[in-house]
Short mmCIF file of C-alpha atoms in Angstrom, two decimals:
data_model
loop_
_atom_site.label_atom_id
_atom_site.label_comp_id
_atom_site.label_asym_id
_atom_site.label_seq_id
_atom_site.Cartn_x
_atom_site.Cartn_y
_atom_site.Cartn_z
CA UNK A 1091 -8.79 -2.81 30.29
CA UNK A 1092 -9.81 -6.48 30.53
CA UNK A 1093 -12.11 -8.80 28.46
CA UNK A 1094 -13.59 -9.73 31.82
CA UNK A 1095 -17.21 -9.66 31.34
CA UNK A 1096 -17.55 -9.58 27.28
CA UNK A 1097 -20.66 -10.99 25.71
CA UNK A 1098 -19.85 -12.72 22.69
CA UNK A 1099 -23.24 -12.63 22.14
CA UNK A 1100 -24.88 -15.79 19.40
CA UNK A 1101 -22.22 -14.34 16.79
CA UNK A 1102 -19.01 -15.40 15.80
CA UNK A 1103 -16.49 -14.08 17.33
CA UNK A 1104 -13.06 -12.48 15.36
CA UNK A 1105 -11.39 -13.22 18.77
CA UNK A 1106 -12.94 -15.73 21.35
CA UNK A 1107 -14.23 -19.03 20.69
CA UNK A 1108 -16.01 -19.07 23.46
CA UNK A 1109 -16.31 -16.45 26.92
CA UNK A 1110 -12.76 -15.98 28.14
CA UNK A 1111 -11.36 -17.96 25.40
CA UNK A 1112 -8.96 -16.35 22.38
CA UNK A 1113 -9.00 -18.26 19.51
CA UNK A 1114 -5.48 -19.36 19.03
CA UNK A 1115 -4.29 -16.17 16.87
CA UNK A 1116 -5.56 -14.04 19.59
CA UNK A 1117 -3.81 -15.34 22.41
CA UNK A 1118 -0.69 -13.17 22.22
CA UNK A 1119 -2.87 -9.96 21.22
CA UNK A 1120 -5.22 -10.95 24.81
CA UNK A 1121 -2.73 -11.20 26.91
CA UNK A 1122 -0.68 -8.08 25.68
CA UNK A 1123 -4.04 -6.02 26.12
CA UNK A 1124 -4.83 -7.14 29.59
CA UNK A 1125 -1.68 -6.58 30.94
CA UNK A 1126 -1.13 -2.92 29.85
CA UNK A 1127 -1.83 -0.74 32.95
CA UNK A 1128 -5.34 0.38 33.43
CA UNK A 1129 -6.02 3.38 30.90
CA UNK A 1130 -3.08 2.91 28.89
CA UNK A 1131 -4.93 1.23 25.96
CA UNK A 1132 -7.97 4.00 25.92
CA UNK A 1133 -4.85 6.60 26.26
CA UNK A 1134 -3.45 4.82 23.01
CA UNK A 1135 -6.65 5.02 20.88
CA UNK A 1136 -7.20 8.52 21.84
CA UNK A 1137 -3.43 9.01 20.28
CA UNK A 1138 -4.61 7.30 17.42
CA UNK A 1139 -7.55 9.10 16.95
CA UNK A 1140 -5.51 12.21 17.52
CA UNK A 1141 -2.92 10.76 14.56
CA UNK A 1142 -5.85 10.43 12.47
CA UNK A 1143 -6.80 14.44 12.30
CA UNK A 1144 -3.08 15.34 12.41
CA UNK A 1145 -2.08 13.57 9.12
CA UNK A 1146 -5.46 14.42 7.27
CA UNK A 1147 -6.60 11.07 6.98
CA UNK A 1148 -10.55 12.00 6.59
CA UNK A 1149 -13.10 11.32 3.79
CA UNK A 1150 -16.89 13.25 2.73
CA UNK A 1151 -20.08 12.71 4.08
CA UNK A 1152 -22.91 14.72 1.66
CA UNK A 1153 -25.58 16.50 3.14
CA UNK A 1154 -24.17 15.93 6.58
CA UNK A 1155 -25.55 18.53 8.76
CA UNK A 1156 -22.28 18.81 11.05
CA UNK A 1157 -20.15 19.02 7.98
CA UNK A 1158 -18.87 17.10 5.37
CA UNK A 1159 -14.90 16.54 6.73
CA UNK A 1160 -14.81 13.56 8.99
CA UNK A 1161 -11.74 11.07 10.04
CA UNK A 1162 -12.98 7.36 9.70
CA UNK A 1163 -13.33 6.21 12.78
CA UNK A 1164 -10.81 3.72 14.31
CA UNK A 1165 -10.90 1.15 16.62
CA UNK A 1166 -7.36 0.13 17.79
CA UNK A 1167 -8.15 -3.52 18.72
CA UNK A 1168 -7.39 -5.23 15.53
CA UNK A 1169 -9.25 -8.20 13.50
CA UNK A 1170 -7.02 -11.06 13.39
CA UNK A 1171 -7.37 -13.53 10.25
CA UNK A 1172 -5.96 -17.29 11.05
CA UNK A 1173 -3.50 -18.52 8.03
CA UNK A 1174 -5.78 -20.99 7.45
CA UNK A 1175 -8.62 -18.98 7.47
CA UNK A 1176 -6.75 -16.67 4.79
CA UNK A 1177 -6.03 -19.38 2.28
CA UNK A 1178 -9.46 -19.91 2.00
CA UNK A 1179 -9.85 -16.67 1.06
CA UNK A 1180 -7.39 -16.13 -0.68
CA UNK A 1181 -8.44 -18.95 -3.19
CA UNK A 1182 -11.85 -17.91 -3.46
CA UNK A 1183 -11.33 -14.63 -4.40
CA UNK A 1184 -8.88 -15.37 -7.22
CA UNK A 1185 -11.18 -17.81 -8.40
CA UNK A 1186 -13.96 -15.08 -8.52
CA UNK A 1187 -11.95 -12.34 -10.60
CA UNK A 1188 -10.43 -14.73 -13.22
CA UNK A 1189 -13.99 -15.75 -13.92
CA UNK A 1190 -15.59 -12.26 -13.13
CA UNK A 1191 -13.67 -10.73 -16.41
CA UNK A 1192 -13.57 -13.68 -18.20
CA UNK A 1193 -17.57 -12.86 -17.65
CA UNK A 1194 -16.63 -8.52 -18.87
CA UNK A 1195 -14.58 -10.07 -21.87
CA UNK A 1196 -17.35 -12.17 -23.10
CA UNK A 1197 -20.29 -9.63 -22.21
CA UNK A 1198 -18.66 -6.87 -24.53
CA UNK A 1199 -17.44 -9.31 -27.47
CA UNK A 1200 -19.38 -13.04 -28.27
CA UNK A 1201 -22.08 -13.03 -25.54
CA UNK A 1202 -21.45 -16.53 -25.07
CA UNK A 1203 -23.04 -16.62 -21.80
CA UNK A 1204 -25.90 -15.49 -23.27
CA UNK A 1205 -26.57 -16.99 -25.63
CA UNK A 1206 -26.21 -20.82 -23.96
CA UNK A 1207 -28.78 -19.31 -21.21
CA UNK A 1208 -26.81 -19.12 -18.19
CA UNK A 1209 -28.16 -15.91 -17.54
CA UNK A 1210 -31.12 -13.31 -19.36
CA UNK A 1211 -29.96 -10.99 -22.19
CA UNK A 1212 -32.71 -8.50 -20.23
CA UNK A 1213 -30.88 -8.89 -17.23
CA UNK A 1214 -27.57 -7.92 -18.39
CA UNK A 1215 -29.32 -5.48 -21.10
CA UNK A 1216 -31.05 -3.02 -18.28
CA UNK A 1217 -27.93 -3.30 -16.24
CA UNK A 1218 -26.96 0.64 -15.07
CA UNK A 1219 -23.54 -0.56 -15.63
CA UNK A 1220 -23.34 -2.38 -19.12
CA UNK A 1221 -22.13 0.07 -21.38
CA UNK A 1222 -22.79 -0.89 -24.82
CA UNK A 1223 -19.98 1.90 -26.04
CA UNK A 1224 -17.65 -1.05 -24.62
CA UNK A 1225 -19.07 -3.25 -26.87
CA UNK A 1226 -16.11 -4.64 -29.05
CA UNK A 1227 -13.24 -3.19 -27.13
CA UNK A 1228 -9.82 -5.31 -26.33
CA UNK A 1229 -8.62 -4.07 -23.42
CA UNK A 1230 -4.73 -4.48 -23.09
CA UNK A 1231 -3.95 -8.37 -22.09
CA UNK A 1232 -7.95 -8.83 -21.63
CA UNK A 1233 -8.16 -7.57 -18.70
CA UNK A 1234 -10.83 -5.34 -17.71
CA UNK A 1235 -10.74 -5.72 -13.43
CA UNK A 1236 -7.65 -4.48 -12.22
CA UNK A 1237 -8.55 -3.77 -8.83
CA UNK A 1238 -11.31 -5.20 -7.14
CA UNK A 1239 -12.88 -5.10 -3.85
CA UNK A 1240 -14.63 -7.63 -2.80
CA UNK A 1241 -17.40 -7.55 0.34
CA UNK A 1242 -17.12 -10.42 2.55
CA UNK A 1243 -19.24 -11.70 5.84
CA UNK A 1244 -19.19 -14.61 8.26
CA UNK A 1245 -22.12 -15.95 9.66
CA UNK A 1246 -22.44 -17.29 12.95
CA UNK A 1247 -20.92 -20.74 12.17
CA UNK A 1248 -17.90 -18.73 11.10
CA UNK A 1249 -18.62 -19.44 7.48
CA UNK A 1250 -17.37 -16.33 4.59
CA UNK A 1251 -19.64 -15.13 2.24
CA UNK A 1252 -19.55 -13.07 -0.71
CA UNK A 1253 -21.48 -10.08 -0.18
CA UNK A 1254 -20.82 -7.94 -2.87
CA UNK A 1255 -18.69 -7.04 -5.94
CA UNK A 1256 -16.79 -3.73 -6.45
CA UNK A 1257 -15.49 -3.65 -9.78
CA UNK A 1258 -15.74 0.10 -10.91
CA UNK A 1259 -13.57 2.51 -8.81
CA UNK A 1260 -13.20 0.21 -5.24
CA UNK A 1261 -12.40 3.04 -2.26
CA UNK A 1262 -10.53 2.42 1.18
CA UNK A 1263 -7.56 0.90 0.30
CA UNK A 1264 -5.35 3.51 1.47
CA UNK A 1265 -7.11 3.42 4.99
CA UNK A 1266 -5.93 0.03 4.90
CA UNK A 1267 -2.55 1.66 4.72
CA UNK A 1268 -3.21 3.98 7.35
CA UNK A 1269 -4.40 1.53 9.89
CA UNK A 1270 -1.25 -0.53 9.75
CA UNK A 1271 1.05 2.56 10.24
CA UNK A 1272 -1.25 3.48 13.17
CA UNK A 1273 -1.12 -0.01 14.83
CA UNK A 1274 2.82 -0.25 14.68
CA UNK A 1275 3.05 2.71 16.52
CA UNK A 1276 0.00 1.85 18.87
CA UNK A 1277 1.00 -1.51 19.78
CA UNK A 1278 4.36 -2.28 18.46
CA UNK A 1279 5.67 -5.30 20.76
CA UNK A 1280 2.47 -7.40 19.93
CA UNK A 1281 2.67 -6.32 16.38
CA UNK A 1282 6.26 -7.48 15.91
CA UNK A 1283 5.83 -10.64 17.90
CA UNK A 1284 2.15 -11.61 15.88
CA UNK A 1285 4.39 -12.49 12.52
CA UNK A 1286 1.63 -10.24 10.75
CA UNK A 1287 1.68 -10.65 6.74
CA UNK A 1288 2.71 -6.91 5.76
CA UNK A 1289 0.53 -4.36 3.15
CA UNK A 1290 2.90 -1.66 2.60
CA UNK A 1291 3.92 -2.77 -0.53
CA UNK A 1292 0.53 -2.40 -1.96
CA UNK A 1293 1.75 0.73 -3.86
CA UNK A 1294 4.69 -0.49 -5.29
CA UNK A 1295 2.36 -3.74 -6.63
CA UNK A 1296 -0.27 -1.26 -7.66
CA UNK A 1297 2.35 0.94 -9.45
CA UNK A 1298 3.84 -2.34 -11.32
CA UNK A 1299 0.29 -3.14 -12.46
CA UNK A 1300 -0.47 0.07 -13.82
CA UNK A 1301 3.27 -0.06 -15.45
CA UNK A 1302 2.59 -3.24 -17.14
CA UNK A 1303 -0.38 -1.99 -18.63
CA UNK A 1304 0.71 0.47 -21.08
CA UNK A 1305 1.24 0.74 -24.30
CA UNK A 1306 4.35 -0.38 -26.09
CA UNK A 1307 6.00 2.55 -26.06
CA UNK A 1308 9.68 3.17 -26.34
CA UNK A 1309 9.76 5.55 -23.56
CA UNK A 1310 9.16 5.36 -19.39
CA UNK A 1311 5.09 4.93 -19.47
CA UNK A 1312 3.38 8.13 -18.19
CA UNK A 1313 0.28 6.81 -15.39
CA UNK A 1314 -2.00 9.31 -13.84
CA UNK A 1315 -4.29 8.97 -11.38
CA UNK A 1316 -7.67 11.25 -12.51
CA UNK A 1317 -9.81 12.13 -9.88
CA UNK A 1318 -13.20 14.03 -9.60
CA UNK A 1319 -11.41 16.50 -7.37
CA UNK A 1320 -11.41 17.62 -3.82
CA UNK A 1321 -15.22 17.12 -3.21
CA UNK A 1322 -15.08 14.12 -4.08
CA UNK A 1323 -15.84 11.73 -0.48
CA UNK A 1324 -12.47 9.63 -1.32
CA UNK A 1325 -10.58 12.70 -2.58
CA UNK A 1326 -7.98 11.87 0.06
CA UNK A 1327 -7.24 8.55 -0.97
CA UNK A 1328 -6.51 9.46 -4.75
CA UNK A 1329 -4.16 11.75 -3.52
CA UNK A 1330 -2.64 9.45 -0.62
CA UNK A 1331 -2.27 6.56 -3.56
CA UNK A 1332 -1.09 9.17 -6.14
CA UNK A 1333 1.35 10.06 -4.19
CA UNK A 1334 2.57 6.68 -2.87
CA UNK A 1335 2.99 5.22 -5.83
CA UNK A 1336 5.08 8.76 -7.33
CA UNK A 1337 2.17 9.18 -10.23
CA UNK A 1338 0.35 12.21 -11.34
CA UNK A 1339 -2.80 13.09 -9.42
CA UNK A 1340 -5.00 15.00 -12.47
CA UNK A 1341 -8.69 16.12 -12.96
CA UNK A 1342 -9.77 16.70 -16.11
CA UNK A 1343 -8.79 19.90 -16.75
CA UNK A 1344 -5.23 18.78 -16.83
CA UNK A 1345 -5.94 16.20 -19.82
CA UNK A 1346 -6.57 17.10 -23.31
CA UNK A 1347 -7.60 14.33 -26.36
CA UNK A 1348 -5.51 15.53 -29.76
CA UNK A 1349 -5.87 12.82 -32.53
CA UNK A 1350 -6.47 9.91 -30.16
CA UNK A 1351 -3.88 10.40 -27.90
CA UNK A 1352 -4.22 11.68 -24.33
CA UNK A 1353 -1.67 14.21 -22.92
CA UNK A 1354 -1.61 16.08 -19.62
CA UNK A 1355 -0.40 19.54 -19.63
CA UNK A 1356 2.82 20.69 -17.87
CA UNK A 1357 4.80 23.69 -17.61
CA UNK A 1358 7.33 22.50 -20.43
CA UNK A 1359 4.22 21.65 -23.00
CA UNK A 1360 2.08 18.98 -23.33
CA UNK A 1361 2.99 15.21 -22.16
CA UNK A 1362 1.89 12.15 -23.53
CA UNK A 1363 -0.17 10.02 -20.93
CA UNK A 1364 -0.02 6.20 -21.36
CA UNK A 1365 -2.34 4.92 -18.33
CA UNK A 1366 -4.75 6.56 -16.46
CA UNK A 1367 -6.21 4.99 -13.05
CA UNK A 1368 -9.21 6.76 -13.73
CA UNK A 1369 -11.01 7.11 -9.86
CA UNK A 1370 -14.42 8.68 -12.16
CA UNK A 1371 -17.61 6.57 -12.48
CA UNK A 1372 -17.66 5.28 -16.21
CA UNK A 1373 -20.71 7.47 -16.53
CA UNK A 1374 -18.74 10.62 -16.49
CA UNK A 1375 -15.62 9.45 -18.03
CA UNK A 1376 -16.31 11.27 -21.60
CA UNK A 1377 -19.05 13.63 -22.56
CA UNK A 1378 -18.96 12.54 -25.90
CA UNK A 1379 -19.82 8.81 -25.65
CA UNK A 1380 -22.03 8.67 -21.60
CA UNK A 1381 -23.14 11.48 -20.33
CA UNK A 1382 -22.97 14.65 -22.21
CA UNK A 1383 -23.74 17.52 -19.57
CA UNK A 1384 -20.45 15.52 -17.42
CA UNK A 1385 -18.13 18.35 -15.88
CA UNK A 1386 -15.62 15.97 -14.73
CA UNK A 1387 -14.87 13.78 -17.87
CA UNK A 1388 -12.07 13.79 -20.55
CA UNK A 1389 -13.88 14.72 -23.95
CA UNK A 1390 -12.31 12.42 -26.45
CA UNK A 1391 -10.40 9.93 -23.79
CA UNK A 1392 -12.73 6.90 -25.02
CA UNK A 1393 -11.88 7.66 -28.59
CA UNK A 1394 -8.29 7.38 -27.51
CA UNK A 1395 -8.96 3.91 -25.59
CA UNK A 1396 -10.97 1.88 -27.78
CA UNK A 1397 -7.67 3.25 -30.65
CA UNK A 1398 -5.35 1.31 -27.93
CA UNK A 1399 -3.42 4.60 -27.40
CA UNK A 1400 -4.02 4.96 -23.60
CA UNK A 1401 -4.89 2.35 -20.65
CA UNK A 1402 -7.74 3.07 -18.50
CA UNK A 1403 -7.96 0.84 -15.11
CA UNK A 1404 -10.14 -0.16 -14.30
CA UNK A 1405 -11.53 -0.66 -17.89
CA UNK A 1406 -15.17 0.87 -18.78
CA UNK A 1407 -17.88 -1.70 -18.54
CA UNK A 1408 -16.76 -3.32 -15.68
CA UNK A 1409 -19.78 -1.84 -13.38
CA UNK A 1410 -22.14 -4.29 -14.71
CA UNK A 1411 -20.71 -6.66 -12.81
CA UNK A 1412 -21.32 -4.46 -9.19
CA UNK A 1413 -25.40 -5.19 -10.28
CA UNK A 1414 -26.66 -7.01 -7.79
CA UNK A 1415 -28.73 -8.85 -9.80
CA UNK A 1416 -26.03 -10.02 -11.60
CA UNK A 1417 -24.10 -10.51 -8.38
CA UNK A 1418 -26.54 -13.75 -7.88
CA UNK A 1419 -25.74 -15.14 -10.91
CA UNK A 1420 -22.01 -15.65 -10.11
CA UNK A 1421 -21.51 -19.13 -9.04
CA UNK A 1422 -22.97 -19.78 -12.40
CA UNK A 1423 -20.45 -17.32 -13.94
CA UNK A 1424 -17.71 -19.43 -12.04
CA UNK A 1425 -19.38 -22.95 -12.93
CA UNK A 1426 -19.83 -21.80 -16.84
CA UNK A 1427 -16.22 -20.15 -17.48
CA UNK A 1428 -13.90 -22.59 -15.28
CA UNK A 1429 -15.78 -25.55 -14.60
CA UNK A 1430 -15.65 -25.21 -10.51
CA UNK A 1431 -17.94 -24.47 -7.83
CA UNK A 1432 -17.82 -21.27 -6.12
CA UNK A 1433 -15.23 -21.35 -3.50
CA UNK A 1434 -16.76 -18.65 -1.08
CA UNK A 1435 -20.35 -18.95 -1.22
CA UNK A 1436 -22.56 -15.86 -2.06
CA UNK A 1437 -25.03 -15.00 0.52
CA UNK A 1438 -28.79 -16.67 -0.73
CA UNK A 1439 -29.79 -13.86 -2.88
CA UNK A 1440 -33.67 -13.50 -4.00
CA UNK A 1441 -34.12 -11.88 -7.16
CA UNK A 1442 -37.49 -9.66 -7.30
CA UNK A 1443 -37.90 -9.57 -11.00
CA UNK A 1444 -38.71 -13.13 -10.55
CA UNK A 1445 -42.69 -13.38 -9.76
CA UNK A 1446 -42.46 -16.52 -7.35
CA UNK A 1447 -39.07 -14.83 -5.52
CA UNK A 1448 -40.60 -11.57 -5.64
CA UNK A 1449 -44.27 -12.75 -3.36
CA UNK A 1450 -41.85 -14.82 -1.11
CA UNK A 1451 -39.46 -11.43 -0.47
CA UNK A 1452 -42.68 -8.89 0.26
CA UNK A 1453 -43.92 -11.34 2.49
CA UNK A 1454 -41.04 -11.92 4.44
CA UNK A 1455 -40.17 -8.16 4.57
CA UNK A 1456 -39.29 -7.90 8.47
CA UNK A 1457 -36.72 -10.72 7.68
CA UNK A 1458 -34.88 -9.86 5.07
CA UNK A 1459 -32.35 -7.30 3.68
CA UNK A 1460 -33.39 -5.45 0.74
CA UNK A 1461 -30.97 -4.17 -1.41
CA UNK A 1462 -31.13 -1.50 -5.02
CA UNK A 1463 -29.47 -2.89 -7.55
CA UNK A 1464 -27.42 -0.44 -8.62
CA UNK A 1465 -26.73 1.47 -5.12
CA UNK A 1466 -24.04 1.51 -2.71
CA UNK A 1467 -22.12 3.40 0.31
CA UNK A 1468 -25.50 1.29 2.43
CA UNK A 1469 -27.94 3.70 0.96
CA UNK A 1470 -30.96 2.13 -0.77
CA UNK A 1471 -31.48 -0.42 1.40
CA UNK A 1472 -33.81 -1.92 3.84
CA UNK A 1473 -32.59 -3.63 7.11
CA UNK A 1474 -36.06 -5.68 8.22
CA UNK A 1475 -35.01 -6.54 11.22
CA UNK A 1476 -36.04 -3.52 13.13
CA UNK A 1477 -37.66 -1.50 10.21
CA UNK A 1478 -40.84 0.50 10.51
CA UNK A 1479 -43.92 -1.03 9.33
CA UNK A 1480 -44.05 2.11 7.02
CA UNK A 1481 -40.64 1.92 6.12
CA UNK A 1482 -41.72 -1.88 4.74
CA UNK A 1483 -44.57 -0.78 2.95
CA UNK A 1484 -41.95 2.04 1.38
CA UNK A 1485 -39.74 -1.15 0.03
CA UNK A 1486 -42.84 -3.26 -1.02
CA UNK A 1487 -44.00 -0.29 -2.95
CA UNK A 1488 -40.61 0.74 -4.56
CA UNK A 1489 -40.12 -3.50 -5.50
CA UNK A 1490 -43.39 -3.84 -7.12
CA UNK A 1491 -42.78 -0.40 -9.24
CA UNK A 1492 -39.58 -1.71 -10.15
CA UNK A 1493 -38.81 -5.40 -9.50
CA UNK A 1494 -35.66 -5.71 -11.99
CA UNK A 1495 -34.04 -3.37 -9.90
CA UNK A 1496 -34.04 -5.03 -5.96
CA UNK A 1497 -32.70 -7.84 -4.44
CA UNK A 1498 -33.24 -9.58 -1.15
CA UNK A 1499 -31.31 -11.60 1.22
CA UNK A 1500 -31.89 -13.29 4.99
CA UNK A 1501 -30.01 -11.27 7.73
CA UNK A 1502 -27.43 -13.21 8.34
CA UNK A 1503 -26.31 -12.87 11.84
CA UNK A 1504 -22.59 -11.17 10.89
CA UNK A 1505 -19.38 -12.06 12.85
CA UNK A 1506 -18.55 -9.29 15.89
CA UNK A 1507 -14.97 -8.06 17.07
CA UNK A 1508 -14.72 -6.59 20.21
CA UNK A 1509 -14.11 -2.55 20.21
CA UNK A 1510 -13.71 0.50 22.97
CA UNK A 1511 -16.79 1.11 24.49
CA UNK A 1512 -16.18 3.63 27.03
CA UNK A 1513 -14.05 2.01 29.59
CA UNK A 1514 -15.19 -1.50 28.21
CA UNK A 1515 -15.38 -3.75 25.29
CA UNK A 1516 -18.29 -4.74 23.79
CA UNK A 1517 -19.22 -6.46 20.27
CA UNK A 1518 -19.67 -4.78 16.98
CA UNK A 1519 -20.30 -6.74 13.58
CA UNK A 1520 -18.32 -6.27 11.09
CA UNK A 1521 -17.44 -6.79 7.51
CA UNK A 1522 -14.26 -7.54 5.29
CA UNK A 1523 -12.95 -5.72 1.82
CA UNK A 1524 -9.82 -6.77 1.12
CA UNK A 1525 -8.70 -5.73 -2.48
CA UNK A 1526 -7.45 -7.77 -5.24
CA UNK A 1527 -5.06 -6.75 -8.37
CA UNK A 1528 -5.16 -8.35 -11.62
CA UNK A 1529 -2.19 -7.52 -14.20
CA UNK A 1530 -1.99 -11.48 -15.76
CA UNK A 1531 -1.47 -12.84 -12.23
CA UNK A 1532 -4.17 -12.15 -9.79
CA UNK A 1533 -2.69 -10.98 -6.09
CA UNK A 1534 -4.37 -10.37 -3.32
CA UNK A 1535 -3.52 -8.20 -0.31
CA UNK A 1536 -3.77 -10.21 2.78
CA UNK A 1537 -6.32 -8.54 4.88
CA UNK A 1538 -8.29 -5.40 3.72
CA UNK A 1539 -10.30 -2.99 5.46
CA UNK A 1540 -12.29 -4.00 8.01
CA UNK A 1541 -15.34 -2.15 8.68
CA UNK A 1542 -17.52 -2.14 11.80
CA UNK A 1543 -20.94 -0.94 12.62
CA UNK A 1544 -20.62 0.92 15.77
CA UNK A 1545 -23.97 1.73 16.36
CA UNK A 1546 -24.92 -0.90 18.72
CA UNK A 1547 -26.98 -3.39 17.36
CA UNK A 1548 -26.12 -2.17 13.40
CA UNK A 1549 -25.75 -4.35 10.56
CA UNK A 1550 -24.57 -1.37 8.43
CA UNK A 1551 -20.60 -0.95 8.27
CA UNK A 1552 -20.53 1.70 6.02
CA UNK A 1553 -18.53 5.20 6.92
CA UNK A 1554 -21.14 7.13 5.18
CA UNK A 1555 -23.40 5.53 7.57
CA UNK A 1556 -21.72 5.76 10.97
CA UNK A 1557 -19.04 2.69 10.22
CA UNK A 1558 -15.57 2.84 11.41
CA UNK A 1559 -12.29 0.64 10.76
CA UNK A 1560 -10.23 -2.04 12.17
CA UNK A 1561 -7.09 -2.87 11.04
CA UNK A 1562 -7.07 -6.35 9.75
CA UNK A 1563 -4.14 -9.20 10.62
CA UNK A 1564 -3.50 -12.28 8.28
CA UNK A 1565 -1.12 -14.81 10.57
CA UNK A 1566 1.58 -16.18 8.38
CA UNK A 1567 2.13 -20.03 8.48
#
C-alpha cells in the first residue's frame, strides 16, 4: 500500500509536511510501509484487529442498538511525536498539574483564589464537581491529582492546545498498553529501528505511586483498585490495570468501613486496606456523605479518609477542575499559583454565563463548538460546522435556559494522520491524551492514546462516538 495519492488536505499533518513528504520522524516508518508487498499491511491490521477480540480488549457502548461489547477500533499506522515536539509537551503539562492541585488544595482549604478575584466564588460554587464534603481535607503529601489525562489538539499551524482536563477517574490508559504490544508484533523491524520511548512500565510507576501514598503503616500497604463492576464501559481496563500492577480489583461489596478503617474481605477474615484507586465517580463514592440512593459506593469510606486512615486516588473534589468553565480560567490558575504563562495554550474558550460572550456565541452558532459543562465521552455537544438549523436552535435554547452551564469554542481545524481506508489511506483528525502521574514528582508517559475520528469528515474522536486508536510514538533524542 503506498501514500501515492494522499490528500493532506489544509490540516496538519502527523506524518507529511507536505504531499509525498514525511516529516523527518516518519521517514523510516514511510519507507518500511511502502515497501511491504502489496496486501501485507491490510493483512497485518486485520491480525490486529483479530488480536484485539482474542485477548478481550473491548469497552461499553449504552443504549447501543447492536450491543454494548465492542473492541476499540485500531488503526495500525501509528502517530509519531518528534523529541522536540514532546518536550514541549512534556513541560506544559507538568506545569498544568502542579498548578491544577495547587488550585484543589486551595479551593477546599483558604480560597485564596477567591478571594483576590482571579476567578467567581459562583463559578466554582455551582460547579457539579466541587464537593463541599472535601472542604478541609489534607490529602496525604497534598496531593489531590494523581493521574490525569489531559486532551490535547493541534491546529493547522501545528500548534498544541489544551482541550480539556480529566481529573476524576481518566480512562484509556491501558489501551495505550495494548496498542504498543500490538504494534511490536505488527511491525517489529520499524519499531525496533524508530528508537521509540517505551510505556510498559506505566504499571510498575502507577503501582509505586499508589505505594507511596499510604499510610504509615508498619506493614506491606494493602491498594485496591474499586470498580463499578462489569457494566461499567471501562470495566476492562480496571481489571487489565488491576492486574498489571498485582493489586486487588474490588467493588463495593468486598469493602466494609468498621471504626474508620476500611478492610476488604477475604477468605482468612477481614484485611485492612490502605489505598484504594477508586475508578467510581466521587458522586457515588459513599452514600452517607453524596448520594444516598448510590449502589456502588463504600458507606463509611469518606469517614475513613478525611480520619487519614485510607488513601483514595484520585482524591474527592478533584472533578471541579474537569468544569469547563473552570477549564477557561486556567492560564490564570497557572499565572496566579506559579507566576508563568501557560505553556500549552488552551483553545479560546467563550464562557456563556457571560452576557457579552454569551450574544457573540448564539450568533456565531454554525461556527463554533458548543460544549456542557459538566459532560463528557462527546455527548452534550454541538459541532456547528455541519449542524442542523434545528439542532442550533436546540443549543441556543438549552444556553439561554442555562448559560452557567455551556461553553463555546471556534472549530479549530484539528491535525489528521493517515489511516486504512479500504485499500488506501486517507486522513482522519485526531486527538492526544497522554496521562500524567503525580506522587511529589510529576511524570508523564511519553505518548498517550491517540484517538481518531473515523467518520470521514468528524471532529469527534470519542469511542463512544465511533472513534478509534492509534498508537502513539515519542522519538527519543
Amino acid at each position: 500500500m503506498k501514500f501515492t495519492g494522499y490528500d493532506l488536505g489544509p490540516f496538519h499533518d502527523e506524518m507529511f509536511s507536505a504531499p509525498g513528504v514525511p516529516r523527518d520522524g516518519t521517514k523510516l516508518l514511510v519507507d518500511k510501509i511502502e515497501s511491504l508487498p502489496e496486501g501485507e499491511l491490510f493483512r497485518r491490521q486485520q491480525q490486529a484487529e483479530q488480536a484485539l477480540y482474542d485477548l478481550g480488549i473491548t469497552f461499553t457502548v449504552y443504549g447501543h442498538e447492536q450491543g454494548t461489547e465492542k473492541i476499540f477500533p485500531f488503526d495500525v499506522v501509528p502517530r509519531v511525536i518528534e523529541a522536540n515536539d514532546w518536550d514541549h509537551v512534556e513541560i506544559g503539562l507538568k506545569q498544568r498539574i502542579f498548578a491544577l492541585n495547587l488550585f484543589l488544595d486551595d479551593i477546599y482549604h483558604k480560597q485564596k483564589i477567591i478571594r483576590d478575584g482571579v476567578i467567581p466564588r459562583e463559578i466554582i460554587e455551582t460547579a457539579e464537581g466541587f464537593l463541599p464534603a472535601c472542604m478541609g481535607i489534607n490529602p496525604p503529601h497534598g496531593i489531590w491529582c494523581h493521574v490525569t489525562g489531559t486532551d490535547l489538539v493541534r491546529d493547522e499551524s501545528g500548534t498544541f492546545f489544551v482541550l480539556e482536563d480529566n481529573l476524576r477517574c481518566p480512562s484509556g490508559v491501558s489501551y495505550v498498553l495494548a496498542n504498543r504490544s500490538l504494534m511490536k508484533r505488527t511491525l517489529p523491524e520499524v519499531f525496533a529501528a524508530s528508537r521509540v520511548r517505551p510505556v510498559d512500565d506505566y504499571p510498575a510507576k502507577l503501582l509505586n505511586l499508589l505505594l507511596r501514598m499510604a499510610p504509615k503503616s508498619d506493614s506491606q500497604p494493602c491498594v485496591a483498585l474499586l470498580t463499578p463492576g462489569i457494566y461499567n464501559s471501562a470495566y476492562f481496563e480496571h481489571s487489565f490495570l488491576a492486574l498489571q500492577t498485582g493489586i486487588e480489583l474490588v467493588q463495593n461489596q468486598d469493602l466494609v468501613v468498621e471504626n474508620d478503617f476500611v478492610y476488604m474481605r477475604t477468605t482468612k477474615g477481614l484485611k485492612k486496606v490502605d489505598v484504594i484507586y477508586r475508578r467510581l465517580n466521587d458522586d457515588y463514592l459513599d452514600p452517607l456523605v453524596f448520594r444516598p440512593e448510590s449502589l456502588l459506593g463504600v458507606p463509611g469510606i469518606m469517614g475513613a479518609y478525611r480520619a487519614g486512615n485510607v488513601c483514595l486516588a484520585n482524591a474527592p473534589g478533584t472533578g471541579v477542575a474537569d468544569d469547563k468553565v473552570v477549564y477557561a480560567y486556567v492560564p490564570e490558575i497557572i499565572r496566579y499559583y506559579l507566576g508563568e504563562e501557560a505553556f500549552i495554550p488552551n483553545v479560546p474558550t467563550y464562557l456563556c454565563w457571560r452576557k457579552e460572550d454569551r450574544a457573540f456565541v448564539l450568533d456565531n452558532l454554525e461556527t463554533m463548538v458548543v460544549k456542557a459543562a459538566n459532560e463528557s465521552g462527546g455527548y452534550g455537544m454541538l459541532i456547528g460546522p455541519g449542524s442542523t438549523k434545528a439542532e442550533r436552535e436546540d443549543f441556543a435554547g438549552r444556553i439561554k435556559a442555562r448559560p452557567r452551564n455551556y461553553i463555546a469554542q471556534p472549530a479549530l481545524m484539528l491535525s489528521r494522520a493517515p489511516v486504512i481506508v479500504g485499500d488506501h489511506f486517507e486522513g482522519r483528525h485526531v486527538d492526544l491524551r497522554p496521562y500524567i502521574l503525580h506522587g511529589g514528582d510529576v511524570q508523564v508517559i511519553p505518548g498517550g492514546l491517540t484517538r481518531v475520528a473515523l467518520k470521514k469528515g468528524s471532529l469527534v474522536v470519542n469511542s463512544s462516538q465511533g472513534g478509534g486508536s492509534k498508537d502513539t510514538w515519542v522519538l527519543k533524542h
